[in-house]
Every structure is written in structure tokens, then in C-alpha cells.
PDB file of N, CA and C in Angstrom:
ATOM      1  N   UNK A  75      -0.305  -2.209  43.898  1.00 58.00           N
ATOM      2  CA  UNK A  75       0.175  -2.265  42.544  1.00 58.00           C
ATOM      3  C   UNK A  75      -0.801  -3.073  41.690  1.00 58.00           C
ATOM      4  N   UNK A  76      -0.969  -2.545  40.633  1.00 68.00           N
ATOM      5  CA  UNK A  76      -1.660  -3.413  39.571  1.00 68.00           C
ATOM      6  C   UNK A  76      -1.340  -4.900  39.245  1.00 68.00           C
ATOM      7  N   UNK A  77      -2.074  -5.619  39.532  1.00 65.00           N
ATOM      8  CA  UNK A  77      -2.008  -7.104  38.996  1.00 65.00           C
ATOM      9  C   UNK A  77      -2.150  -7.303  37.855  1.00 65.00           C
ATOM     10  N   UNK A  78      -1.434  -7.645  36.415  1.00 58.00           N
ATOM     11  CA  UNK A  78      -1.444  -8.219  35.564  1.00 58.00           C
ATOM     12  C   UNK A  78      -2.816  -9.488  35.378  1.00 58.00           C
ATOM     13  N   UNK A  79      -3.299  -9.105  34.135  1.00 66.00           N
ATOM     14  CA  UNK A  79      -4.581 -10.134  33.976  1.00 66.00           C
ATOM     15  C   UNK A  79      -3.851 -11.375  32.995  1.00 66.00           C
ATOM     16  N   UNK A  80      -4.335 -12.443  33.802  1.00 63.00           N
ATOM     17  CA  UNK A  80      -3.612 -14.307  33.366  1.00 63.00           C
ATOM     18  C   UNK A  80      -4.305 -14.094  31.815  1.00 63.00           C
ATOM     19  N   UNK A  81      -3.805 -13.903  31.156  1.00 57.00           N
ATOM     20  CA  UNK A  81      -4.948 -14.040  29.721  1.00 57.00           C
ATOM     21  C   UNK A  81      -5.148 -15.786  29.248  1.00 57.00           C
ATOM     22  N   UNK A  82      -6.461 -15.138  28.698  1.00 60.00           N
ATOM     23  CA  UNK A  82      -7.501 -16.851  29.078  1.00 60.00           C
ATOM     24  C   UNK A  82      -8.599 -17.189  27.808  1.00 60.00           C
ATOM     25  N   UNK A  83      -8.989 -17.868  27.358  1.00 58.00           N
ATOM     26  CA  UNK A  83      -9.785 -17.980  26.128  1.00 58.00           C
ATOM     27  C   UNK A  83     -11.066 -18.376  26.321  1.00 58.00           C
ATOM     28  N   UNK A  84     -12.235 -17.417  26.951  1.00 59.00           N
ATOM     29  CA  UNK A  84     -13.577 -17.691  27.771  1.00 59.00           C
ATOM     30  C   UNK A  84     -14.046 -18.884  26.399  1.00 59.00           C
ATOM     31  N   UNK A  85     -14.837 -19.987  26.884  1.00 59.00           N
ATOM     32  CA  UNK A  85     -15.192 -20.819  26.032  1.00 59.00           C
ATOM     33  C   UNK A  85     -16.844 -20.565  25.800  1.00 59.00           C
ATOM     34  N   UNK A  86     -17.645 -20.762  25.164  1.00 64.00           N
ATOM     35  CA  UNK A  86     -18.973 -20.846  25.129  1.00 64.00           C
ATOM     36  C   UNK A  86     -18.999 -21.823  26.256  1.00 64.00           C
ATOM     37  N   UNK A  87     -18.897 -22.735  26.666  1.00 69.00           N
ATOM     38  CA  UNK A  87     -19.755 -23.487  27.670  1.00 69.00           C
ATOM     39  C   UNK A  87     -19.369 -22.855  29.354  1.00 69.00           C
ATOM     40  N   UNK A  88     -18.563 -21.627  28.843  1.00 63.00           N
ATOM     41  CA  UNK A  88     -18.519 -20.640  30.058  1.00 63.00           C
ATOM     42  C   UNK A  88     -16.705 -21.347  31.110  1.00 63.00           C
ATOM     43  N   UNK A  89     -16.292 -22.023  30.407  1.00 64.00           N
ATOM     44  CA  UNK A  89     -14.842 -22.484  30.753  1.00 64.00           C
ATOM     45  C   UNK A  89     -13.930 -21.643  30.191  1.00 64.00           C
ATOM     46  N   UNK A  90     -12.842 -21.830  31.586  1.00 59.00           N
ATOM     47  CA  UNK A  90     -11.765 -20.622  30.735  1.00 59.00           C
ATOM     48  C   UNK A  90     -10.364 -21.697  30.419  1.00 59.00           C
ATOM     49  N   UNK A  91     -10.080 -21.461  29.531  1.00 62.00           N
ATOM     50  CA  UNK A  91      -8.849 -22.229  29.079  1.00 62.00           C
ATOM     51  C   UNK A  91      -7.570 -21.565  29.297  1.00 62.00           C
ATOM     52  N   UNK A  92      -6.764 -21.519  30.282  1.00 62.00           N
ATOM     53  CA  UNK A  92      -5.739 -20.587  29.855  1.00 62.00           C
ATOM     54  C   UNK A  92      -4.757 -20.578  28.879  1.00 62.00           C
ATOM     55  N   UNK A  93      -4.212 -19.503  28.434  1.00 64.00           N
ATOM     56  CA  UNK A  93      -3.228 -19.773  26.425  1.00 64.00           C
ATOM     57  C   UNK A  93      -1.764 -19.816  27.082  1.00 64.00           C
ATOM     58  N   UNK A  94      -1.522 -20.819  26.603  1.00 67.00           N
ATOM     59  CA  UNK A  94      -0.490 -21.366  26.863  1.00 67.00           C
ATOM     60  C   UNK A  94       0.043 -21.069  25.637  1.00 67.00           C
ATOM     61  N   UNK A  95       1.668 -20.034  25.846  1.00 67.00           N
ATOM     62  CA  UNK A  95       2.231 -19.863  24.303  1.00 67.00           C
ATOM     63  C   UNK A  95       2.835 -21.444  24.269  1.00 67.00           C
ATOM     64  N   UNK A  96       3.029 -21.320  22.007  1.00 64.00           N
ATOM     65  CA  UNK A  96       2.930 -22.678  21.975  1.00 64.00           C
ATOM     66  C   UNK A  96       5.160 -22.690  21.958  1.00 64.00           C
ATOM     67  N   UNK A  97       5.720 -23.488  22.230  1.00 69.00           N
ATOM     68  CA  UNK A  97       6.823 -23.654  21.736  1.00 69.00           C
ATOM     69  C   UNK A  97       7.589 -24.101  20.548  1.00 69.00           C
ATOM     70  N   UNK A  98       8.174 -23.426  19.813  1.00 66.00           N
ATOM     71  CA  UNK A  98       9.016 -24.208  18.643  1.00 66.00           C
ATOM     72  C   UNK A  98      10.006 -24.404  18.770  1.00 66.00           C
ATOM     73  N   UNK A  99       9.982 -25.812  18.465  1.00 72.00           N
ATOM     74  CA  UNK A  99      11.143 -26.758  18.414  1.00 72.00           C
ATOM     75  C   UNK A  99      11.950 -26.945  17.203  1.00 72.00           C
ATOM     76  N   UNK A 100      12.707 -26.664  16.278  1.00 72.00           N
ATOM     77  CA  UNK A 100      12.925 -26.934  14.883  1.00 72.00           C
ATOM     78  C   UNK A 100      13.467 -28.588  14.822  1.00 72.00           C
ATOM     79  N   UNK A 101      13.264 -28.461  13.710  1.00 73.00           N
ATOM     80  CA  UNK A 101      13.072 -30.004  13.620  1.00 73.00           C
ATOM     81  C   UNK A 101      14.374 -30.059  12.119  1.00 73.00           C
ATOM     82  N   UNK A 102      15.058 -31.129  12.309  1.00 73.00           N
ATOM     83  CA  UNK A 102      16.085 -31.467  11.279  1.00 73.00           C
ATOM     84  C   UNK A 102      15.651 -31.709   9.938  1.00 73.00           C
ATOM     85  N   UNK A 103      15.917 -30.769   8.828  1.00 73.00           N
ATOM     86  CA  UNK A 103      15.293 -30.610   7.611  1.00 73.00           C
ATOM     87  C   UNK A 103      16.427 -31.682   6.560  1.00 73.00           C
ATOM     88  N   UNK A 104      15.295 -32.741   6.274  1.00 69.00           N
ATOM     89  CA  UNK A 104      16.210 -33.359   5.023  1.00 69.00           C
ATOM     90  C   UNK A 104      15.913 -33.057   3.650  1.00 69.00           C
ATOM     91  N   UNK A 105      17.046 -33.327   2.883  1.00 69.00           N
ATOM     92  CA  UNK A 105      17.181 -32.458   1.583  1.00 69.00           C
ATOM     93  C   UNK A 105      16.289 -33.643   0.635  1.00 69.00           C
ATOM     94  N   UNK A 106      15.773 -33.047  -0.087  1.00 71.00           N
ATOM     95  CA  UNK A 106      15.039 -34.053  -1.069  1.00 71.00           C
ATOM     96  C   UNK A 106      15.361 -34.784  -1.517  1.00 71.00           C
ATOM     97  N   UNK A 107      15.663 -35.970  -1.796  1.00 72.00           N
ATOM     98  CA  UNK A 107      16.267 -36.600  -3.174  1.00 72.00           C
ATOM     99  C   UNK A 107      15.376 -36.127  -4.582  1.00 72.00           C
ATOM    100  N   UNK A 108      16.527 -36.251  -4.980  1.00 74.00           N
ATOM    101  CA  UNK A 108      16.127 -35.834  -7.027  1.00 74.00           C
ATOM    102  C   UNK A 108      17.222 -36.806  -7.577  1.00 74.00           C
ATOM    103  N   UNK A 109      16.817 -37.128  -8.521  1.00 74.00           N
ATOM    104  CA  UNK A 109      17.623 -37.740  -9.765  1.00 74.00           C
ATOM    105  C   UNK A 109      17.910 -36.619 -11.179  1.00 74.00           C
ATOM    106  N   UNK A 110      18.210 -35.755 -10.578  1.00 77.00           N
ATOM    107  CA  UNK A 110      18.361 -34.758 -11.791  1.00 77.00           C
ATOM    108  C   UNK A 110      19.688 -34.167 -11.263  1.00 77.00           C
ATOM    109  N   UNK A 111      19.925 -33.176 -12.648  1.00 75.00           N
ATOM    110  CA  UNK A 111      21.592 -32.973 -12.542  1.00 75.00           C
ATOM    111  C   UNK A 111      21.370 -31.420 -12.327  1.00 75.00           C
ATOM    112  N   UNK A 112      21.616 -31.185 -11.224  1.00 70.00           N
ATOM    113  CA  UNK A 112      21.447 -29.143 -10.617  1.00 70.00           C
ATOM    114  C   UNK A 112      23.143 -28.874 -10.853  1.00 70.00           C
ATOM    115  N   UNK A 113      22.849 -27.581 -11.175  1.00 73.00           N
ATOM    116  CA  UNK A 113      24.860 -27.075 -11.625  1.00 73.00           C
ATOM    117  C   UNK A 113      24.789 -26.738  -9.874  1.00 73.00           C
ATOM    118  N   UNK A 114      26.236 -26.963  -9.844  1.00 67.00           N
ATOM    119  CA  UNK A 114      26.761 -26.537  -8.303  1.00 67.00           C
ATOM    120  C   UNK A 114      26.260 -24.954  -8.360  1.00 67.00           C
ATOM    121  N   UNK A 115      26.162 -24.441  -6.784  1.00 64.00           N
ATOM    122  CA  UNK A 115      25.785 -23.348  -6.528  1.00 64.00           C
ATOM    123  C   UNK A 115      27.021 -22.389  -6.637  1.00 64.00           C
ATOM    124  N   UNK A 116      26.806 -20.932  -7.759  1.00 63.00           N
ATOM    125  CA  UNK A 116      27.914 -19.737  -7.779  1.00 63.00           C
ATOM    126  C   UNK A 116      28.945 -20.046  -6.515  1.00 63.00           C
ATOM    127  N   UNK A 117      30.115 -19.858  -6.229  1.00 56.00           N
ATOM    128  CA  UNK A 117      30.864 -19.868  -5.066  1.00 56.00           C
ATOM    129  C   UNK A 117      30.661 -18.238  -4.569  1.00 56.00           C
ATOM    130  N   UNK A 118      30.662 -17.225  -5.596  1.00 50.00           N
ATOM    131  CA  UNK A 118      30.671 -15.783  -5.064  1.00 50.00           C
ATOM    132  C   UNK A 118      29.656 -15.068  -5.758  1.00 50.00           C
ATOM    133  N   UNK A 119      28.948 -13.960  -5.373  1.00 50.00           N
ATOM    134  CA  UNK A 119      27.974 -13.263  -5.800  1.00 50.00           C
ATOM    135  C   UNK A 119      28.289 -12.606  -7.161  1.00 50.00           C
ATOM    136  N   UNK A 120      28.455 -11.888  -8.019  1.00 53.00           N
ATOM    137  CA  UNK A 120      29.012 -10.905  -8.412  1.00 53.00           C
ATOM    138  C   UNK A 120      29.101  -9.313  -8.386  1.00 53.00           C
ATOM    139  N   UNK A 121      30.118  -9.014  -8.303  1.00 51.00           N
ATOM    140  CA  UNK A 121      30.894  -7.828  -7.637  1.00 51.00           C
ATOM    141  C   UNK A 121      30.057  -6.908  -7.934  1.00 51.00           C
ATOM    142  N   UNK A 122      29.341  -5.581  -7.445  1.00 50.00           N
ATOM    143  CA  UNK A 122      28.836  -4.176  -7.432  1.00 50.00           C
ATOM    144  C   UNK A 122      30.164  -3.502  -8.396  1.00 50.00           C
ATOM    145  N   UNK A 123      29.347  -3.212  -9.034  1.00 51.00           N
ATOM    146  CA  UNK A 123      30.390  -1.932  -9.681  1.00 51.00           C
ATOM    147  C   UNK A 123      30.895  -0.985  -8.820  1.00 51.00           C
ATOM    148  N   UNK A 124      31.919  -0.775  -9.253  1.00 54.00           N
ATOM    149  CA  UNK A 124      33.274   0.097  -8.183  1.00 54.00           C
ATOM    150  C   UNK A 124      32.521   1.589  -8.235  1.00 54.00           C
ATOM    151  N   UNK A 125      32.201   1.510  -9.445  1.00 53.00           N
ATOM    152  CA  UNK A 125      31.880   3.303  -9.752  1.00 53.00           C
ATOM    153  C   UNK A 125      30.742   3.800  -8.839  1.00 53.00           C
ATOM    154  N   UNK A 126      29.429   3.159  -8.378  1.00 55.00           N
ATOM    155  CA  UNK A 126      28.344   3.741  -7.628  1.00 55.00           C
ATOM    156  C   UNK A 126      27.537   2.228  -7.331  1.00 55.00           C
ATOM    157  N   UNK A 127      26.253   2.886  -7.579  1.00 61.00           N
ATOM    158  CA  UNK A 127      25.338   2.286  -6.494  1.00 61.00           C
ATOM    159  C   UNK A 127      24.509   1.820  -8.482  1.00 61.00           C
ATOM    160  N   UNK A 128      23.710   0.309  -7.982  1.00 61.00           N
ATOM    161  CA  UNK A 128      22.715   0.253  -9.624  1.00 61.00           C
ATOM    162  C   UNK A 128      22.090   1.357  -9.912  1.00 61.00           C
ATOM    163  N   UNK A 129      21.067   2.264  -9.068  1.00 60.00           N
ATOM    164  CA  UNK A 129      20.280   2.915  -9.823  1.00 60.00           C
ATOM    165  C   UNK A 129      21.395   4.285 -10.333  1.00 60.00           C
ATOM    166  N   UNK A 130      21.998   4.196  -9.855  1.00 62.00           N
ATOM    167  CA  UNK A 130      23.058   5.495 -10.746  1.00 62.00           C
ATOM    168  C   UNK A 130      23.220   4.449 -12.206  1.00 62.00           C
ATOM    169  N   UNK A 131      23.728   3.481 -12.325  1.00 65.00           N
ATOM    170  CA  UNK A 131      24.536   2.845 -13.211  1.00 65.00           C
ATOM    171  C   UNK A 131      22.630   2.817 -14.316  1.00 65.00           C
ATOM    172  N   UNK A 132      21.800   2.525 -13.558  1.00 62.00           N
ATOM    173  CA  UNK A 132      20.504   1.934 -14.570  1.00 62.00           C
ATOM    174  C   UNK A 132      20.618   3.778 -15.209  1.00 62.00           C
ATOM    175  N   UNK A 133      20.382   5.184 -14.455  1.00 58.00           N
ATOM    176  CA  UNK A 133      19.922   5.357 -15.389  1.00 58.00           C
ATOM    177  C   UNK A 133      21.089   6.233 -15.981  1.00 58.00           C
ATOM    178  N   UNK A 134      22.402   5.583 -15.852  1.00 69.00           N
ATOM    179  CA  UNK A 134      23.524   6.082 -16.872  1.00 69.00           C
ATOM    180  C   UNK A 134      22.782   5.472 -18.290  1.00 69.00           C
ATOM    181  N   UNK A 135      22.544   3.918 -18.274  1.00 68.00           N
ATOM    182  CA  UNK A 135      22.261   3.244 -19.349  1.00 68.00           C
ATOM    183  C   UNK A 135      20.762   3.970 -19.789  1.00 68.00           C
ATOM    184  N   UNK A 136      20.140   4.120 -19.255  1.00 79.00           N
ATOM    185  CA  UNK A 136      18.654   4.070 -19.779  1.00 79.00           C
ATOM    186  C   UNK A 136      18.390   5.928 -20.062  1.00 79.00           C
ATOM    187  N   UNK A 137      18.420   6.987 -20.499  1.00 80.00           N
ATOM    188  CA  UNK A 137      17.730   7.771 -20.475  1.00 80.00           C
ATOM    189  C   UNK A 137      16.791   7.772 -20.837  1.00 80.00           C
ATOM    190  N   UNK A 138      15.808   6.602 -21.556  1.00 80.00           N
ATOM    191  CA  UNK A 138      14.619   6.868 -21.979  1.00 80.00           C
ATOM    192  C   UNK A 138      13.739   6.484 -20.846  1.00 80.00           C
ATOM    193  N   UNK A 139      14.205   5.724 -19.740  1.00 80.00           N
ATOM    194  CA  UNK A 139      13.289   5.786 -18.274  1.00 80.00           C
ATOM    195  C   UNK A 139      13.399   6.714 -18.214  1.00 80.00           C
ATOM    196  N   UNK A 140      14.383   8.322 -17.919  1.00 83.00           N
ATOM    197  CA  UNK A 140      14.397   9.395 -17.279  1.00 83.00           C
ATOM    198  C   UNK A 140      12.996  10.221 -18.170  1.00 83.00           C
ATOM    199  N   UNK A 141      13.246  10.180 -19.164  1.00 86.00           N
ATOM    200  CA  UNK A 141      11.863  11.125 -20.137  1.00 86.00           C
ATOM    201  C   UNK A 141      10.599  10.405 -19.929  1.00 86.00           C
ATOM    202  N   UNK A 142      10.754   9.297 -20.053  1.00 87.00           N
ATOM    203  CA  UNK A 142       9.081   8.646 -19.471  1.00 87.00           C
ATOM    204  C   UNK A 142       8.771   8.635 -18.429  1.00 87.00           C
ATOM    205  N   UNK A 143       9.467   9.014 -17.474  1.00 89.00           N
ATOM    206  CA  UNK A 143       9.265   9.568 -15.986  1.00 89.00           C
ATOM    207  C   UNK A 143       8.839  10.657 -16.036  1.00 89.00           C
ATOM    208  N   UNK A 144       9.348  11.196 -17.153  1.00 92.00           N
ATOM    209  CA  UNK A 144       9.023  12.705 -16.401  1.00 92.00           C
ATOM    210  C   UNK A 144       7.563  13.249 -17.497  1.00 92.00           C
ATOM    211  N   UNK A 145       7.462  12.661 -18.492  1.00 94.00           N
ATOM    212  CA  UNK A 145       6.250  12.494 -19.426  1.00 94.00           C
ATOM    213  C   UNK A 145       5.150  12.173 -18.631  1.00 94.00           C
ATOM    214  N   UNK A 146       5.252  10.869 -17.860  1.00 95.00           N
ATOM    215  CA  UNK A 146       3.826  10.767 -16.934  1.00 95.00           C
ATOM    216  C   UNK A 146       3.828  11.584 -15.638  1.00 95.00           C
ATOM    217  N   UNK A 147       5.183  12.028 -15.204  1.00 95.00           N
ATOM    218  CA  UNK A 147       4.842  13.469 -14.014  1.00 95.00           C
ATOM    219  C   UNK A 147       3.782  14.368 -14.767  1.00 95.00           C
ATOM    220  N   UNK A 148       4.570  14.840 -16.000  1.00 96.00           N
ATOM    221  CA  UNK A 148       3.131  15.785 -16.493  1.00 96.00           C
ATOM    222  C   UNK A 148       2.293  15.549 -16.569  1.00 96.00           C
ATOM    223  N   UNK A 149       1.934  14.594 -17.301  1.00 97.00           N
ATOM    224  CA  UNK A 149      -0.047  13.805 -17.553  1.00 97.00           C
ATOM    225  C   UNK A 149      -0.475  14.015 -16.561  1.00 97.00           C
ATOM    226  N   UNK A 150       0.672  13.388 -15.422  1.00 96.00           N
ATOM    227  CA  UNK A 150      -0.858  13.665 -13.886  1.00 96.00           C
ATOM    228  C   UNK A 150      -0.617  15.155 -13.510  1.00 96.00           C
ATOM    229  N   UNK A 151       0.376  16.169 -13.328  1.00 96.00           N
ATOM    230  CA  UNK A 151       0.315  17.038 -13.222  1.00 96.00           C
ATOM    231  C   UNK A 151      -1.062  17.575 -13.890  1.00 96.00           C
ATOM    232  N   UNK A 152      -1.001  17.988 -15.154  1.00 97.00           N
ATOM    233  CA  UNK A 152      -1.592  18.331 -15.751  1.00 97.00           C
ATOM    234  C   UNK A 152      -3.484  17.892 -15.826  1.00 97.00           C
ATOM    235  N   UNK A 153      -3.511  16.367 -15.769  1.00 97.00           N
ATOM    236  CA  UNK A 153      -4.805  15.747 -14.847  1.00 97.00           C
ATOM    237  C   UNK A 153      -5.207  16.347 -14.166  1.00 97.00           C
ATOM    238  N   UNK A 154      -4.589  16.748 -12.695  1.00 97.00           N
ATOM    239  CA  UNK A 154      -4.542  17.345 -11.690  1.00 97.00           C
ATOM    240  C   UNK A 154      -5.277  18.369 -11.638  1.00 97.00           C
ATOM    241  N   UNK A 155      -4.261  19.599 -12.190  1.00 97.00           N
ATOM    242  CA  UNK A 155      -4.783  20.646 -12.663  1.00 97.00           C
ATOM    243  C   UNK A 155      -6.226  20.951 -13.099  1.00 97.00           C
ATOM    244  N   UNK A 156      -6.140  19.872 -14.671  1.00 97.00           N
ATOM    245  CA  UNK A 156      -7.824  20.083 -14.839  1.00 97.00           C
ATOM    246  C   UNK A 156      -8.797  19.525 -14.059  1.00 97.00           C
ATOM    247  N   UNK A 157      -8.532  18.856 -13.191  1.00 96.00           N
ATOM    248  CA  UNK A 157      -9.932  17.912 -12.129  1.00 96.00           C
ATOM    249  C   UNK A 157     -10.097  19.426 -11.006  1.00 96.00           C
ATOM    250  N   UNK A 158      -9.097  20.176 -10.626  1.00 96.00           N
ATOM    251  CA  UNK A 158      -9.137  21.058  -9.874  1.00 96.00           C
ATOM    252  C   UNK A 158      -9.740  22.568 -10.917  1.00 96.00           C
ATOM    253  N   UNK A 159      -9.220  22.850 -11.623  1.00 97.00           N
ATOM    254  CA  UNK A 159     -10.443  23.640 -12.357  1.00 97.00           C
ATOM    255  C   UNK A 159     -11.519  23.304 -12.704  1.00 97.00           C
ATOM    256  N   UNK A 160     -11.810  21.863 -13.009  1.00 96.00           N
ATOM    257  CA  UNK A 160     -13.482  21.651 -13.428  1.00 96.00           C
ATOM    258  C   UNK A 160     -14.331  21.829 -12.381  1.00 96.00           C
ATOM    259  N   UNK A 161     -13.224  21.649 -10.783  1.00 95.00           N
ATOM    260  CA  UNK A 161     -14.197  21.220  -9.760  1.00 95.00           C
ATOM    261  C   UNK A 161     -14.788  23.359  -9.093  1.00 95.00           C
ATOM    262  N   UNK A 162     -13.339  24.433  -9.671  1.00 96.00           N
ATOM    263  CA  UNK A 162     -13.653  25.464  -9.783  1.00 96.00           C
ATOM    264  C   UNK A 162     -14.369  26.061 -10.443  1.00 96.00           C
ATOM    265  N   UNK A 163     -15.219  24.971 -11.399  1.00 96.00           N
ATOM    266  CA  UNK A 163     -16.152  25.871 -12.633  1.00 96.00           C
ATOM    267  C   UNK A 163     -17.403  25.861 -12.151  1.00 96.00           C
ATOM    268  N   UNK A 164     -17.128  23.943 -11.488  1.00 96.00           N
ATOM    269  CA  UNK A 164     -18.415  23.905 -11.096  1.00 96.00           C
ATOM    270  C   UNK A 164     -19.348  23.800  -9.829  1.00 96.00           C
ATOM    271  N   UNK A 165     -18.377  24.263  -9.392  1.00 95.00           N
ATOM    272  CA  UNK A 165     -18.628  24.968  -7.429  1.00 95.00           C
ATOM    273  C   UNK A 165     -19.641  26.359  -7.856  1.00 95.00           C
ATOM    274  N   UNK A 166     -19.155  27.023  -8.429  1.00 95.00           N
ATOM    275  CA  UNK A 166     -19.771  28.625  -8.762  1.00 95.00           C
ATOM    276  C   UNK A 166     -21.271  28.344  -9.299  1.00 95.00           C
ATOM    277  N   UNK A 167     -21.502  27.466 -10.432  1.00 96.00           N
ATOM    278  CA  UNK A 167     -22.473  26.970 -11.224  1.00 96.00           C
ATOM    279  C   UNK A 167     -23.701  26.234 -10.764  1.00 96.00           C
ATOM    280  N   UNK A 168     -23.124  25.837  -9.594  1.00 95.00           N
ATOM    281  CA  UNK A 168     -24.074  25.049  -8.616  1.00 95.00           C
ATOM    282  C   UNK A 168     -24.715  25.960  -7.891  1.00 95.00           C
ATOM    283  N   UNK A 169     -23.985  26.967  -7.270  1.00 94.00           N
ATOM    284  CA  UNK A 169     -24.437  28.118  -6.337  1.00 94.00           C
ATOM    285  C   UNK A 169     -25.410  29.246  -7.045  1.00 94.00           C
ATOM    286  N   UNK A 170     -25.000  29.363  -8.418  1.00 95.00           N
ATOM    287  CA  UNK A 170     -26.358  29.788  -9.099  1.00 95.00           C
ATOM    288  C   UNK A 170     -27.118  29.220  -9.357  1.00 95.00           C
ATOM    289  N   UNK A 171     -26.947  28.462  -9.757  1.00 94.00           N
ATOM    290  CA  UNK A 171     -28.170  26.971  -9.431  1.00 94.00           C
ATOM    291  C   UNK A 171     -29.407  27.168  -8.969  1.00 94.00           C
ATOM    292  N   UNK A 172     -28.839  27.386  -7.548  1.00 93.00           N
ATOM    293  CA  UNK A 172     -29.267  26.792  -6.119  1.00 93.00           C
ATOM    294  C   UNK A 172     -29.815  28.150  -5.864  1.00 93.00           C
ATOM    295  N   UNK A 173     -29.238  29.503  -6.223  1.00 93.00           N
ATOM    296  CA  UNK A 173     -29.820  30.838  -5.995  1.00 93.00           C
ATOM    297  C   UNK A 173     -31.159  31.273  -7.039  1.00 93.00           C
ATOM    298  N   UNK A 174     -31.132  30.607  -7.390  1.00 93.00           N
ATOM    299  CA  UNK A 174     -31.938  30.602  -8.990  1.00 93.00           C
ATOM    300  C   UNK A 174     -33.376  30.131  -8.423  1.00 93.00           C
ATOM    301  N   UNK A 175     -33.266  28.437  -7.641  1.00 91.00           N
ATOM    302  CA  UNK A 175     -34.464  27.960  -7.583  1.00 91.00           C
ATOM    303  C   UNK A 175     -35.067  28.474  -6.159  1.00 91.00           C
ATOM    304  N   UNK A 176     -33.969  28.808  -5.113  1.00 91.00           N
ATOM    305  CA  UNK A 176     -34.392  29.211  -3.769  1.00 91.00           C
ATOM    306  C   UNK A 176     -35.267  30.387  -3.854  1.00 91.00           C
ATOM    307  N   UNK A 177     -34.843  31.833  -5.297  1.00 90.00           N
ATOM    308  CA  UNK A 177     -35.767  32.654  -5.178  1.00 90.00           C
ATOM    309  C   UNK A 177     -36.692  32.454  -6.210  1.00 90.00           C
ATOM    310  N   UNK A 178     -36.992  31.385  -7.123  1.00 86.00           N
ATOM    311  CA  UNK A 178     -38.054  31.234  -7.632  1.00 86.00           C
ATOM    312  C   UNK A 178     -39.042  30.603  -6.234  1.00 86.00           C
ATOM    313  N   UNK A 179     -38.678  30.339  -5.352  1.00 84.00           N
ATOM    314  CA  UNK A 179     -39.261  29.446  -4.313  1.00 84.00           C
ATOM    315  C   UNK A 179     -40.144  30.452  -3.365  1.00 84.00           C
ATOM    316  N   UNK A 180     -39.134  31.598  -3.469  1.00 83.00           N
ATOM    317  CA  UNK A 180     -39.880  32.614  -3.029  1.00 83.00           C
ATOM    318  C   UNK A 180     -40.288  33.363  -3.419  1.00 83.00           C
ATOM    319  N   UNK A 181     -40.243  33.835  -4.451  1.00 82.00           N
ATOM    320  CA  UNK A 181     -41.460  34.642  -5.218  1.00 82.00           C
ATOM    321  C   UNK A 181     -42.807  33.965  -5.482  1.00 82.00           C
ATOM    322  N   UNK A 182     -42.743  32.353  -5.484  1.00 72.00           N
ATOM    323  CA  UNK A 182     -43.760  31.726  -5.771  1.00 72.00           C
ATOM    324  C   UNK A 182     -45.024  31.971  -4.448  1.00 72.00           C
ATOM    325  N   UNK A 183     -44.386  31.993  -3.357  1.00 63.00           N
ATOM    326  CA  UNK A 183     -45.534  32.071  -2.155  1.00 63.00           C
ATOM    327  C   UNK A 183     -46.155  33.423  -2.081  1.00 63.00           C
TER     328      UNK A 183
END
């Protein structure tokens, strides 16, 4: 059966150290003193609306997030689009290009 390798931390002076995981201990956290006046902490969170979930409730309130959402879907749509036709104009344009100088290349000899 395969033996498991002791993992070890080779040192430059050619010593092996073995890694010893380290242990945590927690340690008893004391509260700061302040001389200032903090309001007591809420006793309860406040309640979720009964009716749904926030983002239903945000965009009951907001329809103008819903149109500016969908305003920058188009821009990049539309971005899109033209980066992909320019790159169709100029795929073709290159290849005449390139057919252009290859047979000037050879008519020249």
C-alpha cells in the first residue's frame, strides 16, 4: 500500500523541518471601554414584507430601473452587433488585400 509522504519544509541549508499544523486557541475578547453614549442595540430586525421577496417589492417601486435595464441591454446589444459586422466587412477586405499584393508578387518575377 502506498505510504503517505510526512510533509516537510526543505530548508536552504538542506534541513527538513517538519509543518506542524499550528493550533487555535481563542482567547477571551474584552469589550473596549468608551466614554460615549451608543443607543442600545434594535431588540428585533424588521419584518420582510408579507407580500414577497425585496426585489419583487424594489421593482414594484422603481420602474425606471426596469427601462434603464433594458436601454443598456440594447446599447450593448446593438455594440455587439456592430463590432461583429465591422469585423465582417473587414475579414473580406483584407483577403483582397492580400490577393491583390500576392499576384502583383507574381507577375513581378
Amino acid at each position: 500500500m502506498i505510504r503517505p509522504k510526512i510533509p516537510s519544509n526543505p530548508l536552504p541549508t538542506g534541513l527538513l523541518t517538519p509543518i506542524v499544523p499550528a493550533v487555535y486557541e481563542p482567547q477571551a475578547q474584552v469589550p473596549a471601554v468608551c466614554h460615549c453614549q451608543h443607543p442600545a442595540p434594535a431588540a428585533q430586525q424588521a419584518a420582510a414584507p408579507a407580500g414577497g421577496s425585496a426585489a419583487v417589492d424594489l421593482v414594484k417601486r422603481h420602474p425606471v430601473l426596469i427601462v434603464g435595464g433594458l436601454v443598456v441591454g440594447a446599447v450593448l446589444a446593438i455594440a455587439t452587433f456592430l463590432a461583429i459586422a465591422l469585423v465582417a466587412v473587414a475579414v473580406p477586405i483584407g483577403a483582397l488585400v492580400m490577393r491583390s499584393l500576392l499576384k502583383d508578387l507574381r507577375s513581378n518575377r
